Amino acid sequence: LGRQAYSPFNIQLYLEHPISDEKWKKADLVLITSSLMALYGEKVKEGNVCILDESGQIIGMEGRNVYKYQSAGVIYQRLLEFCEENGWMLQWERNHGKKECVCAGIYRPVNNEKSFLKVLEMCRQKGKMGNLLYLNFETVTIFEQYMEGERRQEGLSEIIYYVKQRSSNLGMKVERMAVKGPVEYIAGAAMPMEMWELEEEDWRFCLERLCKDTKYDQILLDFGTVMPPGIVMDSCDEWYVAGEHAPWSEQLTERFLKAAGKAAGEGFSEKVKRLNVEE
């Protein structure tokens, strides 16, 4: 648990028993094994205590027990959920040598398999250099067949809802929803057109929270063939255009760059990098 990067928890492991009252009171969250429940008596009933259940048979502690014999990553996610359910604010550490977060947009002149796989490969390569989160905002997407299972998971629809609510724990919710793998990503929206319900202030809040309140060094927003909102064009540090060396692809790219330049102002073209889909 102590090796979880950029955790909101300041992990302290105490091997002496019992833990002193002073140390117990200082803790925002206490995690102890079920074999120690009797030793700590009434303290176990306090709201900030989670139990590492060694048997899987604890009764009367629903919602507060975590099965011990599973990965630290799963236990860590459950602790975050526990804090969220109790409405606790967590302060995420942004120090420890963490690089400044880079927010990048992606435009693909044509929505086809080759362009999507090129973007996916770029994400894999960039992910080797730091924590990366990929979000797909296409209104019509081939995203699911490559990265989602048969059952839809929480994703962009839920994030849009939390953004509209100005959720103070948005960063925590995003990290909990993120699907782990070669590319860490958020599942697509149940109704992709929901993206257009976001107004300028919504986008500003969302991008700010993604960069400031999560562990990610890189946030990639893939809009496919859709023209992104002006605030997004202006806010992203980089833009990638994944196109082919074909007349129709070049024409669509030039049209995008011209429109984007008007929306984002001077200097937009300097942010743009080309990804050759045919390579």
PDB file of C-alpha atoms in Angstrom:
ATOM      1  CA  LEU A   1       0.000   0.000   0.000  1.00  0.00           C
ATOM      2  CA  GLY A   2       2.870   2.354   0.770  1.00  0.00           C
ATOM      3  CA  ARG A   3       4.172   1.918  -2.782  1.00  0.00           C
ATOM      4  CA  GLN A   4       1.000   3.281  -4.405  1.00  0.00           C
ATOM      5  CA  ALA A   5       2.210   6.297  -6.383  1.00  0.00           C
ATOM      6  CA  TYR A   6       0.984   9.772  -5.391  1.00  0.00           C
ATOM      7  CA  SER A   7      -1.384   8.455  -2.759  1.00  0.00           C
ATOM      8  CA  PRO A   8      -3.576  10.792  -0.682  1.00  0.00           C
ATOM      9  CA  PHE A   9      -2.641   8.601   2.280  1.00  0.00           C
ATOM     10  CA  ASN A  10       0.491   9.135   4.321  1.00  0.00           C
ATOM     11  CA  ILE A  11       1.128   5.462   5.109  1.00  0.00           C
ATOM     12  CA  GLN A  12       2.433   4.672   8.590  1.00  0.00           C
ATOM     13  CA  LEU A  13       2.953   1.055   9.625  1.00  0.00           C
ATOM     14  CA  TYR A  14       2.957   0.377  13.370  1.00  0.00           C
ATOM     15  CA  LEU A  15       4.160  -3.031  14.489  1.00  0.00           C
ATOM     16  CA  GLU A  16       3.809  -2.482  18.224  1.00  0.00           C
ATOM     17  CA  HIS A  17       0.551  -3.420  19.955  1.00  0.00           C
ATOM     18  CA  PRO A  18      -1.492  -1.765  21.129  1.00  0.00           C
ATOM     19  CA  ILE A  19      -1.161   1.374  19.040  1.00  0.00           C
ATOM     20  CA  SER A  20      -0.972   4.370  21.344  1.00  0.00           C
ATOM     21  CA  ASP A  21      -3.990   6.656  21.655  1.00  0.00           C
ATOM     22  CA  GLU A  22      -1.941   9.567  20.321  1.00  0.00           C
ATOM     23  CA  LYS A  23      -1.031   7.748  17.107  1.00  0.00           C
ATOM     24  CA  TRP A  24      -4.570   6.432  16.687  1.00  0.00           C
ATOM     25  CA  LYS A  25      -6.054   9.933  16.961  1.00  0.00           C
ATOM     26  CA  LYS A  26      -3.639  11.338  14.392  1.00  0.00           C
ATOM     27  CA  ALA A  27      -4.692   8.810  11.768  1.00  0.00           C
ATOM     28  CA  ASP A  28      -7.281   9.815   9.158  1.00  0.00           C
ATOM     29  CA  LEU A  29      -7.891   6.151   8.397  1.00  0.00           C
ATOM     30  CA  VAL A  30      -6.930   3.060  10.411  1.00  0.00           C
ATOM     31  CA  LEU A  31      -6.578  -0.354   8.749  1.00  0.00           C
ATOM     32  CA  ILE A  32      -6.102  -3.332  11.084  1.00  0.00           C
ATOM     33  CA  THR A  33      -6.448  -7.095  10.694  1.00  0.00           C
ATOM     34  CA  SER A  34      -9.526  -8.890  11.993  1.00  0.00           C
ATOM     35  CA  SER A  35      -7.421 -10.855  14.494  1.00  0.00           C
ATOM     36  CA  LEU A  36      -6.761  -7.581  16.346  1.00  0.00           C
ATOM     37  CA  MET A  37     -10.398  -6.483  16.660  1.00  0.00           C
ATOM     38  CA  ALA A  38     -10.765  -7.719  20.230  1.00  0.00           C
ATOM     39  CA  LEU A  39      -7.509  -6.027  21.260  1.00  0.00           C
ATOM     40  CA  TYR A  40      -8.789  -2.561  20.318  1.00  0.00           C
ATOM     41  CA  GLY A  41     -12.300  -2.928  21.695  1.00  0.00           C
ATOM     42  CA  GLU A  42     -14.576   0.087  21.204  1.00  0.00           C
ATOM     43  CA  LYS A  43     -12.063   1.817  18.922  1.00  0.00           C
ATOM     44  CA  VAL A  44     -12.888  -0.672  16.161  1.00  0.00           C
ATOM     45  CA  LYS A  45     -16.426   0.736  16.003  1.00  0.00           C
ATOM     46  CA  GLU A  46     -15.201   4.226  15.138  1.00  0.00           C
ATOM     47  CA  GLY A  47     -15.988   5.519  11.657  1.00  0.00           C
ATOM     48  CA  ASN A  48     -12.401   5.789  10.485  1.00  0.00           C
ATOM     49  CA  VAL A  49     -11.515   2.109  10.964  1.00  0.00           C
ATOM     50  CA  CYS A  50     -11.357  -0.507   8.199  1.00  0.00           C
ATOM     51  CA  ILE A  51     -10.816  -4.179   8.912  1.00  0.00           C
ATOM     52  CA  LEU A  52      -8.554  -6.474   6.912  1.00  0.00           C
ATOM     53  CA  ASP A  53     -10.741  -9.578   7.029  1.00  0.00           C
ATOM     54  CA  GLU A  54      -8.545 -12.695   7.239  1.00  0.00           C
ATOM     55  CA  SER A  55     -11.409 -15.197   7.096  1.00  0.00           C
ATOM     56  CA  GLY A  56     -13.961 -13.610   4.793  1.00  0.00           C
ATOM     57  CA  GLN A  57     -16.653 -14.252   7.426  1.00  0.00           C
ATOM     58  CA  ILE A  58     -16.901 -11.016   9.429  1.00  0.00           C
ATOM     59  CA  ILE A  59     -20.529 -10.244  10.280  1.00  0.00           C
ATOM     60  CA  GLY A  60     -21.879  -6.826  11.171  1.00  0.00           C
ATOM     61  CA  MET A  61     -19.085  -4.821   9.556  1.00  0.00           C
ATOM     62  CA  GLU A  62     -20.536  -4.589   6.053  1.00  0.00           C
ATOM     63  CA  GLY A  63     -18.928  -1.834   4.044  1.00  0.00           C
ATOM     64  CA  ARG A  64     -15.987  -1.547   6.437  1.00  0.00           C
ATOM     65  CA  ASN A  65     -14.154  -4.804   5.862  1.00  0.00           C
ATOM     66  CA  VAL A  66     -11.694  -5.652   3.090  1.00  0.00           C
ATOM     67  CA  TYR A  67     -10.670  -9.228   2.356  1.00  0.00           C
ATOM     68  CA  LYS A  68      -6.987  -9.506   3.186  1.00  0.00           C
ATOM     69  CA  TYR A  69      -5.849 -12.072   0.617  1.00  0.00           C
ATOM     70  CA  GLN A  70      -6.130 -10.045  -2.570  1.00  0.00           C
ATOM     71  CA  SER A  71      -3.802  -7.657  -4.349  1.00  0.00           C
ATOM     72  CA  ALA A  72      -2.688  -4.454  -2.665  1.00  0.00           C
ATOM     73  CA  GLY A  73      -4.104  -2.562  -5.651  1.00  0.00           C
ATOM     74  CA  VAL A  74      -7.599  -3.939  -5.021  1.00  0.00           C
ATOM     75  CA  ILE A  75      -7.372  -3.159  -1.300  1.00  0.00           C
ATOM     76  CA  TYR A  76      -6.144   0.351  -2.079  1.00  0.00           C
ATOM     77  CA  GLN A  77      -9.093   1.005  -4.405  1.00  0.00           C
ATOM     78  CA  ARG A  78     -11.502  -0.216  -1.714  1.00  0.00           C
ATOM     79  CA  LEU A  79      -9.977   2.215   0.795  1.00  0.00           C
ATOM     80  CA  LEU A  80     -10.498   5.087  -1.662  1.00  0.00           C
ATOM     81  CA  GLU A  81     -14.111   4.004  -2.154  1.00  0.00           C
ATOM     82  CA  PHE A  82     -14.577   3.795   1.622  1.00  0.00           C
ATOM     83  CA  CYS A  83     -13.398   7.392   2.009  1.00  0.00           C
ATOM     84  CA  GLU A  84     -15.575   8.538  -0.870  1.00  0.00           C
ATOM     85  CA  GLU A  85     -18.660   6.824   0.591  1.00  0.00           C
ATOM     86  CA  ASN A  86     -18.079   8.662   3.852  1.00  0.00           C
ATOM     87  CA  GLY A  87     -17.686  12.007   2.095  1.00  0.00           C
ATOM     88  CA  TRP A  88     -14.097  12.451   3.250  1.00  0.00           C
ATOM     89  CA  MET A  89     -11.873  14.905   1.426  1.00  0.00           C
ATOM     90  CA  LEU A  90      -8.430  13.543   0.584  1.00  0.00           C
ATOM     91  CA  GLN A  91      -5.437  15.711  -0.242  1.00  0.00           C
ATOM     92  CA  TRP A  92      -3.544  14.189  -3.138  1.00  0.00           C
ATOM     93  CA  GLU A  93       0.216  14.613  -3.017  1.00  0.00           C
ATOM     94  CA  ARG A  94       1.560  16.417  -6.080  1.00  0.00           C
ATOM     95  CA  ASN A  95       5.174  16.394  -4.969  1.00  0.00           C
ATOM     96  CA  HIS A  96       7.789  13.637  -4.937  1.00  0.00           C
ATOM     97  CA  GLY A  97       9.306  14.773  -8.238  1.00  0.00           C
ATOM     98  CA  LYS A  98       6.053  14.493 -10.170  1.00  0.00           C
ATOM     99  CA  LYS A  99       6.256  16.209 -13.563  1.00  0.00           C
ATOM    100  CA  GLU A 100       3.828  18.901 -14.616  1.00  0.00           C
ATOM    101  CA  CYS A 101       0.737  17.325 -16.151  1.00  0.00           C
ATOM    102  CA  VAL A 102       0.523  17.575 -19.958  1.00  0.00           C
ATOM    103  CA  CYS A 103      -2.940  17.678 -21.504  1.00  0.00           C
ATOM    104  CA  ALA A 104      -3.047  16.668 -25.189  1.00  0.00           C
ATOM    105  CA  GLY A 105      -5.852  16.535 -27.738  1.00  0.00           C
ATOM    106  CA  ILE A 106      -6.160  14.099 -30.633  1.00  0.00           C
ATOM    107  CA  TYR A 107      -7.869  14.626 -33.989  1.00  0.00           C
ATOM    108  CA  ARG A 108      -8.296  11.907 -36.622  1.00  0.00           C
ATOM    109  CA  PRO A 109      -9.498  13.077 -40.073  1.00  0.00           C
ATOM    110  CA  VAL A 110     -11.111   9.691 -40.726  1.00  0.00           C
ATOM    111  CA  ASN A 111     -12.503   7.319 -38.132  1.00  0.00           C
ATOM    112  CA  ASN A 112     -11.018   4.002 -39.175  1.00  0.00           C
ATOM    113  CA  GLU A 113      -9.221   1.104 -37.587  1.00  0.00           C
ATOM    114  CA  LYS A 114      -5.757   2.180 -38.678  1.00  0.00           C
ATOM    115  CA  SER A 115      -5.991   5.656 -37.191  1.00  0.00           C
ATOM    116  CA  PHE A 116      -7.364   4.347 -33.888  1.00  0.00           C
ATOM    117  CA  LEU A 117      -4.641   1.707 -33.550  1.00  0.00           C
ATOM    118  CA  LYS A 118      -2.006   4.344 -34.305  1.00  0.00           C
ATOM    119  CA  VAL A 119      -3.313   6.470 -31.446  1.00  0.00           C
ATOM    120  CA  LEU A 120      -3.418   3.419 -29.180  1.00  0.00           C
ATOM    121  CA  GLU A 121       0.189   2.612 -29.991  1.00  0.00           C
ATOM    122  CA  MET A 122       1.204   6.207 -29.256  1.00  0.00           C
ATOM    123  CA  CYS A 123      -0.544   5.939 -25.879  1.00  0.00           C
ATOM    124  CA  ARG A 124       1.368   2.744 -25.067  1.00  0.00           C
ATOM    125  CA  GLN A 125       4.686   4.370 -25.877  1.00  0.00           C
ATOM    126  CA  LYS A 126       3.918   7.541 -23.933  1.00  0.00           C
ATOM    127  CA  GLY A 127       2.659   5.458 -21.019  1.00  0.00           C
ATOM    128  CA  LYS A 128       6.162   4.053 -20.594  1.00  0.00           C
ATOM    129  CA  MET A 129       7.428   7.549 -19.756  1.00  0.00           C
ATOM    130  CA  GLY A 130       4.835   8.395 -17.094  1.00  0.00           C
ATOM    131  CA  ASN A 131       1.296   7.837 -15.855  1.00  0.00           C
ATOM    132  CA  LEU A 132      -1.081   8.332 -18.785  1.00  0.00           C
ATOM    133  CA  LEU A 133      -4.883   8.434 -18.977  1.00  0.00           C
ATOM    134  CA  TYR A 134      -6.734   8.089 -22.291  1.00  0.00           C
ATOM    135  CA  LEU A 135     -10.287   9.385 -22.785  1.00  0.00           C
ATOM    136  CA  ASN A 136     -12.283   8.848 -25.970  1.00  0.00           C
ATOM    137  CA  PHE A 137     -14.867  11.546 -26.733  1.00  0.00           C
ATOM    138  CA  GLU A 138     -15.922  10.358 -30.174  1.00  0.00           C
ATOM    139  CA  THR A 139     -19.634  10.629 -30.902  1.00  0.00           C
ATOM    140  CA  VAL A 140     -19.414   7.397 -32.930  1.00  0.00           C
ATOM    141  CA  THR A 141     -16.584   5.136 -31.884  1.00  0.00           C
ATOM    142  CA  ILE A 142     -14.926   1.783 -32.533  1.00  0.00           C
ATOM    143  CA  PHE A 143     -13.407   2.116 -29.063  1.00  0.00           C
ATOM    144  CA  GLU A 144     -15.376  -0.693 -27.386  1.00  0.00           C
ATOM    145  CA  GLN A 145     -14.223  -3.629 -29.496  1.00  0.00           C
ATOM    146  CA  TYR A 146     -10.600  -2.982 -28.574  1.00  0.00           C
ATOM    147  CA  MET A 147     -10.694  -1.884 -24.964  1.00  0.00           C
ATOM    148  CA  GLU A 148     -13.978  -2.751 -23.245  1.00  0.00           C
ATOM    149  CA  GLY A 149     -15.438  -6.041 -22.124  1.00  0.00           C
ATOM    150  CA  GLU A 150     -18.980  -7.258 -22.686  1.00  0.00           C
ATOM    151  CA  ARG A 151     -20.346  -5.375 -19.684  1.00  0.00           C
ATOM    152  CA  ARG A 152     -20.105  -1.605 -19.700  1.00  0.00           C
ATOM    153  CA  GLN A 153     -18.189  -0.129 -16.787  1.00  0.00           C
ATOM    154  CA  GLU A 154     -18.484   3.263 -15.149  1.00  0.00           C
ATOM    155  CA  GLY A 155     -16.946   5.808 -17.462  1.00  0.00           C
ATOM    156  CA  LEU A 156     -17.330   9.133 -19.214  1.00  0.00           C
ATOM    157  CA  SER A 157     -21.083   9.380 -18.605  1.00  0.00           C
ATOM    158  CA  GLU A 158     -20.475   9.232 -14.867  1.00  0.00           C
ATOM    159  CA  ILE A 159     -17.569  11.698 -15.102  1.00  0.00           C
ATOM    160  CA  ILE A 160     -19.768  14.145 -17.022  1.00  0.00           C
ATOM    161  CA  TYR A 161     -22.361  13.818 -14.249  1.00  0.00           C
ATOM    162  CA  TYR A 162     -19.752  14.492 -11.530  1.00  0.00           C
ATOM    163  CA  VAL A 163     -18.355  17.441 -13.487  1.00  0.00           C
ATOM    164  CA  LYS A 164     -21.839  18.951 -13.702  1.00  0.00           C
ATOM    165  CA  GLN A 165     -22.149  18.452  -9.931  1.00  0.00           C
ATOM    166  CA  ARG A 166     -18.713  20.070  -9.402  1.00  0.00           C
ATOM    167  CA  SER A 167     -17.692  17.054  -7.360  1.00  0.00           C
ATOM    168  CA  SER A 168     -14.816  17.926  -5.038  1.00  0.00           C
ATOM    169  CA  ASN A 169     -13.596  14.320  -5.230  1.00  0.00           C
ATOM    170  CA  LEU A 170     -13.560  14.134  -9.043  1.00  0.00           C
ATOM    171  CA  GLY A 171      -9.891  13.148  -9.149  1.00  0.00           C
ATOM    172  CA  MET A 172     -10.486  10.241  -6.778  1.00  0.00           C
ATOM    173  CA  LYS A 173     -13.506   9.076  -8.765  1.00  0.00           C
ATOM    174  CA  VAL A 174     -11.556   9.201 -12.031  1.00  0.00           C
ATOM    175  CA  GLU A 175      -8.710   7.092 -10.636  1.00  0.00           C
ATOM    176  CA  ARG A 176     -11.189   4.578  -9.242  1.00  0.00           C
ATOM    177  CA  MET A 177     -12.990   4.266 -12.607  1.00  0.00           C
ATOM    178  CA  ALA A 178      -9.838   4.006 -14.712  1.00  0.00           C
ATOM    179  CA  VAL A 179      -9.433   0.613 -16.392  1.00  0.00           C
ATOM    180  CA  LYS A 180      -5.918  -0.687 -15.871  1.00  0.00           C
ATOM    181  CA  GLY A 181      -3.930  -2.236 -18.707  1.00  0.00           C
ATOM    182  CA  PRO A 182      -1.216  -1.440 -21.288  1.00  0.00           C
ATOM    183  CA  VAL A 183      -3.157   1.813 -21.738  1.00  0.00           C
ATOM    184  CA  GLU A 184      -5.027   3.163 -18.703  1.00  0.00           C
ATOM    185  CA  TYR A 185      -8.345   4.555 -19.865  1.00  0.00           C
ATOM    186  CA  ILE A 186     -11.861   5.601 -18.923  1.00  0.00           C
ATOM    187  CA  ALA A 187     -14.691   3.595 -20.480  1.00  0.00           C
ATOM    188  CA  GLY A 188     -16.630   5.435 -23.175  1.00  0.00           C
ATOM    189  CA  ALA A 189     -19.895   7.262 -22.571  1.00  0.00           C
ATOM    190  CA  ALA A 190     -23.155   5.322 -22.644  1.00  0.00           C
ATOM    191  CA  MET A 191     -24.452   8.073 -24.946  1.00  0.00           C
ATOM    192  CA  PRO A 192     -21.410   9.737 -26.571  1.00  0.00           C
ATOM    193  CA  MET A 193     -23.382  12.863 -27.511  1.00  0.00           C
ATOM    194  CA  GLU A 194     -23.463  13.695 -23.785  1.00  0.00           C
ATOM    195  CA  MET A 195     -20.128  15.402 -24.345  1.00  0.00           C
ATOM    196  CA  TRP A 196     -21.962  18.328 -25.934  1.00  0.00           C
ATOM    197  CA  GLU A 197     -23.814  18.938 -22.679  1.00  0.00           C
ATOM    198  CA  LEU A 198     -20.558  20.246 -21.211  1.00  0.00           C
ATOM    199  CA  GLU A 199     -20.213  24.024 -21.282  1.00  0.00           C
ATOM    200  CA  GLU A 200     -17.026  26.064 -21.213  1.00  0.00           C
ATOM    201  CA  GLU A 201     -16.838  26.233 -17.416  1.00  0.00           C
ATOM    202  CA  ASP A 202     -17.511  22.490 -17.205  1.00  0.00           C
ATOM    203  CA  TRP A 203     -14.549  21.738 -19.464  1.00  0.00           C
ATOM    204  CA  ARG A 204     -12.341  24.127 -17.538  1.00  0.00           C
ATOM    205  CA  PHE A 205     -13.244  22.466 -14.230  1.00  0.00           C
ATOM    206  CA  CYS A 206     -12.800  18.968 -15.679  1.00  0.00           C
ATOM    207  CA  LEU A 207      -9.369  19.572 -17.214  1.00  0.00           C
ATOM    208  CA  GLU A 208      -8.116  21.363 -14.126  1.00  0.00           C
ATOM    209  CA  ARG A 209      -9.185  18.548 -11.806  1.00  0.00           C
ATOM    210  CA  LEU A 210      -7.778  15.844 -14.089  1.00  0.00           C
ATOM    211  CA  CYS A 211      -4.387  17.518 -14.076  1.00  0.00           C
ATOM    212  CA  LYS A 212      -4.247  18.658 -10.445  1.00  0.00           C
ATOM    213  CA  ASP A 213      -6.071  15.957  -8.501  1.00  0.00           C
ATOM    214  CA  THR A 214      -4.941  12.707 -10.152  1.00  0.00           C
ATOM    215  CA  LYS A 215      -1.678  10.809 -10.410  1.00  0.00           C
ATOM    216  CA  TYR A 216      -1.489  11.233 -14.183  1.00  0.00           C
ATOM    217  CA  ASP A 217       1.375  13.018 -15.892  1.00  0.00           C
ATOM    218  CA  GLN A 218      -0.395  12.905 -19.257  1.00  0.00           C
ATOM    219  CA  ILE A 219      -4.087  13.269 -20.148  1.00  0.00           C
ATOM    220  CA  LEU A 220      -4.999  12.377 -23.752  1.00  0.00           C
ATOM    221  CA  LEU A 221      -8.398  13.439 -25.102  1.00  0.00           C
ATOM    222  CA  ASP A 222      -9.339  11.717 -28.374  1.00  0.00           C
ATOM    223  CA  PHE A 223     -12.111  13.526 -30.277  1.00  0.00           C
ATOM    224  CA  GLY A 224     -11.833  11.414 -33.425  1.00  0.00           C
ATOM    225  CA  THR A 225     -13.326  13.327 -36.370  1.00  0.00           C
ATOM    226  CA  VAL A 226     -15.272  15.726 -34.121  1.00  0.00           C
ATOM    227  CA  MET A 227     -14.286  19.390 -33.855  1.00  0.00           C
ATOM    228  CA  PRO A 228     -13.486  19.877 -30.133  1.00  0.00           C
ATOM    229  CA  PRO A 229     -14.863  22.833 -28.144  1.00  0.00           C
ATOM    230  CA  GLY A 230     -12.752  25.996 -28.349  1.00  0.00           C
ATOM    231  CA  ILE A 231     -11.897  25.914 -24.637  1.00  0.00           C
ATOM    232  CA  VAL A 232     -10.385  22.431 -25.093  1.00  0.00           C
ATOM    233  CA  MET A 233      -8.354  23.497 -28.124  1.00  0.00           C
ATOM    234  CA  ASP A 234      -7.000  26.404 -26.146  1.00  0.00           C
ATOM    235  CA  SER A 235      -6.369  24.470 -22.920  1.00  0.00           C
ATOM    236  CA  CYS A 236      -4.475  21.482 -24.353  1.00  0.00           C
ATOM    237  CA  ASP A 237      -0.691  21.798 -24.354  1.00  0.00           C
ATOM    238  CA  GLU A 238      -0.313  19.572 -27.428  1.00  0.00           C
ATOM    239  CA  TRP A 239      -2.398  18.338 -30.363  1.00  0.00           C
ATOM    240  CA  TYR A 240      -1.889  15.200 -32.431  1.00  0.00           C
ATOM    241  CA  VAL A 241      -3.331  14.694 -35.883  1.00  0.00           C
ATOM    242  CA  ALA A 242      -3.431  11.041 -36.954  1.00  0.00           C
ATOM    243  CA  GLY A 243      -3.953  11.040 -40.710  1.00  0.00           C
ATOM    244  CA  GLU A 244      -2.876   9.384 -43.932  1.00  0.00           C
ATOM    245  CA  HIS A 245      -0.872  10.805 -46.819  1.00  0.00           C
ATOM    246  CA  ALA A 246      -3.920  10.955 -49.058  1.00  0.00           C
ATOM    247  CA  PRO A 247      -5.550  14.034 -50.668  1.00  0.00           C
ATOM    248  CA  TRP A 248      -8.864  13.656 -48.841  1.00  0.00           C
ATOM    249  CA  SER A 249      -7.106  13.151 -45.473  1.00  0.00           C
ATOM    250  CA  GLU A 250      -4.897  16.189 -46.021  1.00  0.00           C
ATOM    251  CA  GLN A 251      -7.889  18.321 -46.974  1.00  0.00           C
ATOM    252  CA  LEU A 252      -9.765  17.354 -43.809  1.00  0.00           C
ATOM    253  CA  THR A 253      -6.650  18.030 -41.736  1.00  0.00           C
ATOM    254  CA  GLU A 254      -6.169  21.477 -43.236  1.00  0.00           C
ATOM    255  CA  ARG A 255      -9.830  22.268 -42.625  1.00  0.00           C
ATOM    256  CA  PHE A 256      -9.440  21.233 -38.976  1.00  0.00           C
ATOM    257  CA  LEU A 257      -6.252  23.267 -38.500  1.00  0.00           C
ATOM    258  CA  LYS A 258      -7.865  26.342 -40.028  1.00  0.00           C
ATOM    259  CA  ALA A 259     -10.973  26.093 -37.833  1.00  0.00           C
ATOM    260  CA  ALA A 260      -8.909  25.272 -34.756  1.00  0.00           C
ATOM    261  CA  GLY A 261      -6.648  28.236 -35.397  1.00  0.00           C
ATOM    262  CA  LYS A 262      -9.656  30.554 -35.396  1.00  0.00           C
ATOM    263  CA  ALA A 263     -11.071  29.019 -32.212  1.00  0.00           C
ATOM    264  CA  ALA A 264      -7.810  28.827 -30.257  1.00  0.00           C
ATOM    265  CA  GLY A 265      -6.049  31.859 -31.679  1.00  0.00           C
ATOM    266  CA  GLU A 266      -2.475  32.359 -32.765  1.00  0.00           C
ATOM    267  CA  GLY A 267       0.065  29.760 -31.737  1.00  0.00           C
ATOM    268  CA  PHE A 268      -2.230  26.771 -32.147  1.00  0.00           C
ATOM    269  CA  SER A 269      -0.289  25.418 -35.135  1.00  0.00           C
ATOM    270  CA  GLU A 270       2.849  25.273 -32.983  1.00  0.00           C
ATOM    271  CA  LYS A 271       1.139  22.742 -30.691  1.00  0.00           C
ATOM    272  CA  VAL A 272       0.315  20.331 -33.529  1.00  0.00           C
ATOM    273  CA  LYS A 273       2.253  17.128 -34.228  1.00  0.00           C
ATOM    274  CA  ARG A 274       1.490  14.799 -37.120  1.00  0.00           C
ATOM    275  CA  LEU A 275       1.076  11.039 -36.686  1.00  0.00           C
ATOM    276  CA  ASN A 276       1.426   9.157 -39.965  1.00  0.00           C
ATOM    277  CA  VAL A 277      -1.115   6.328 -39.796  1.00  0.00           C
ATOM    278  CA  GLU A 278       0.626   4.417 -42.599  1.00  0.00           C
ATOM    279  CA  GLU A 279       3.903   4.018 -40.721  1.00  0.00           C
TER     280      GLU A 279
END
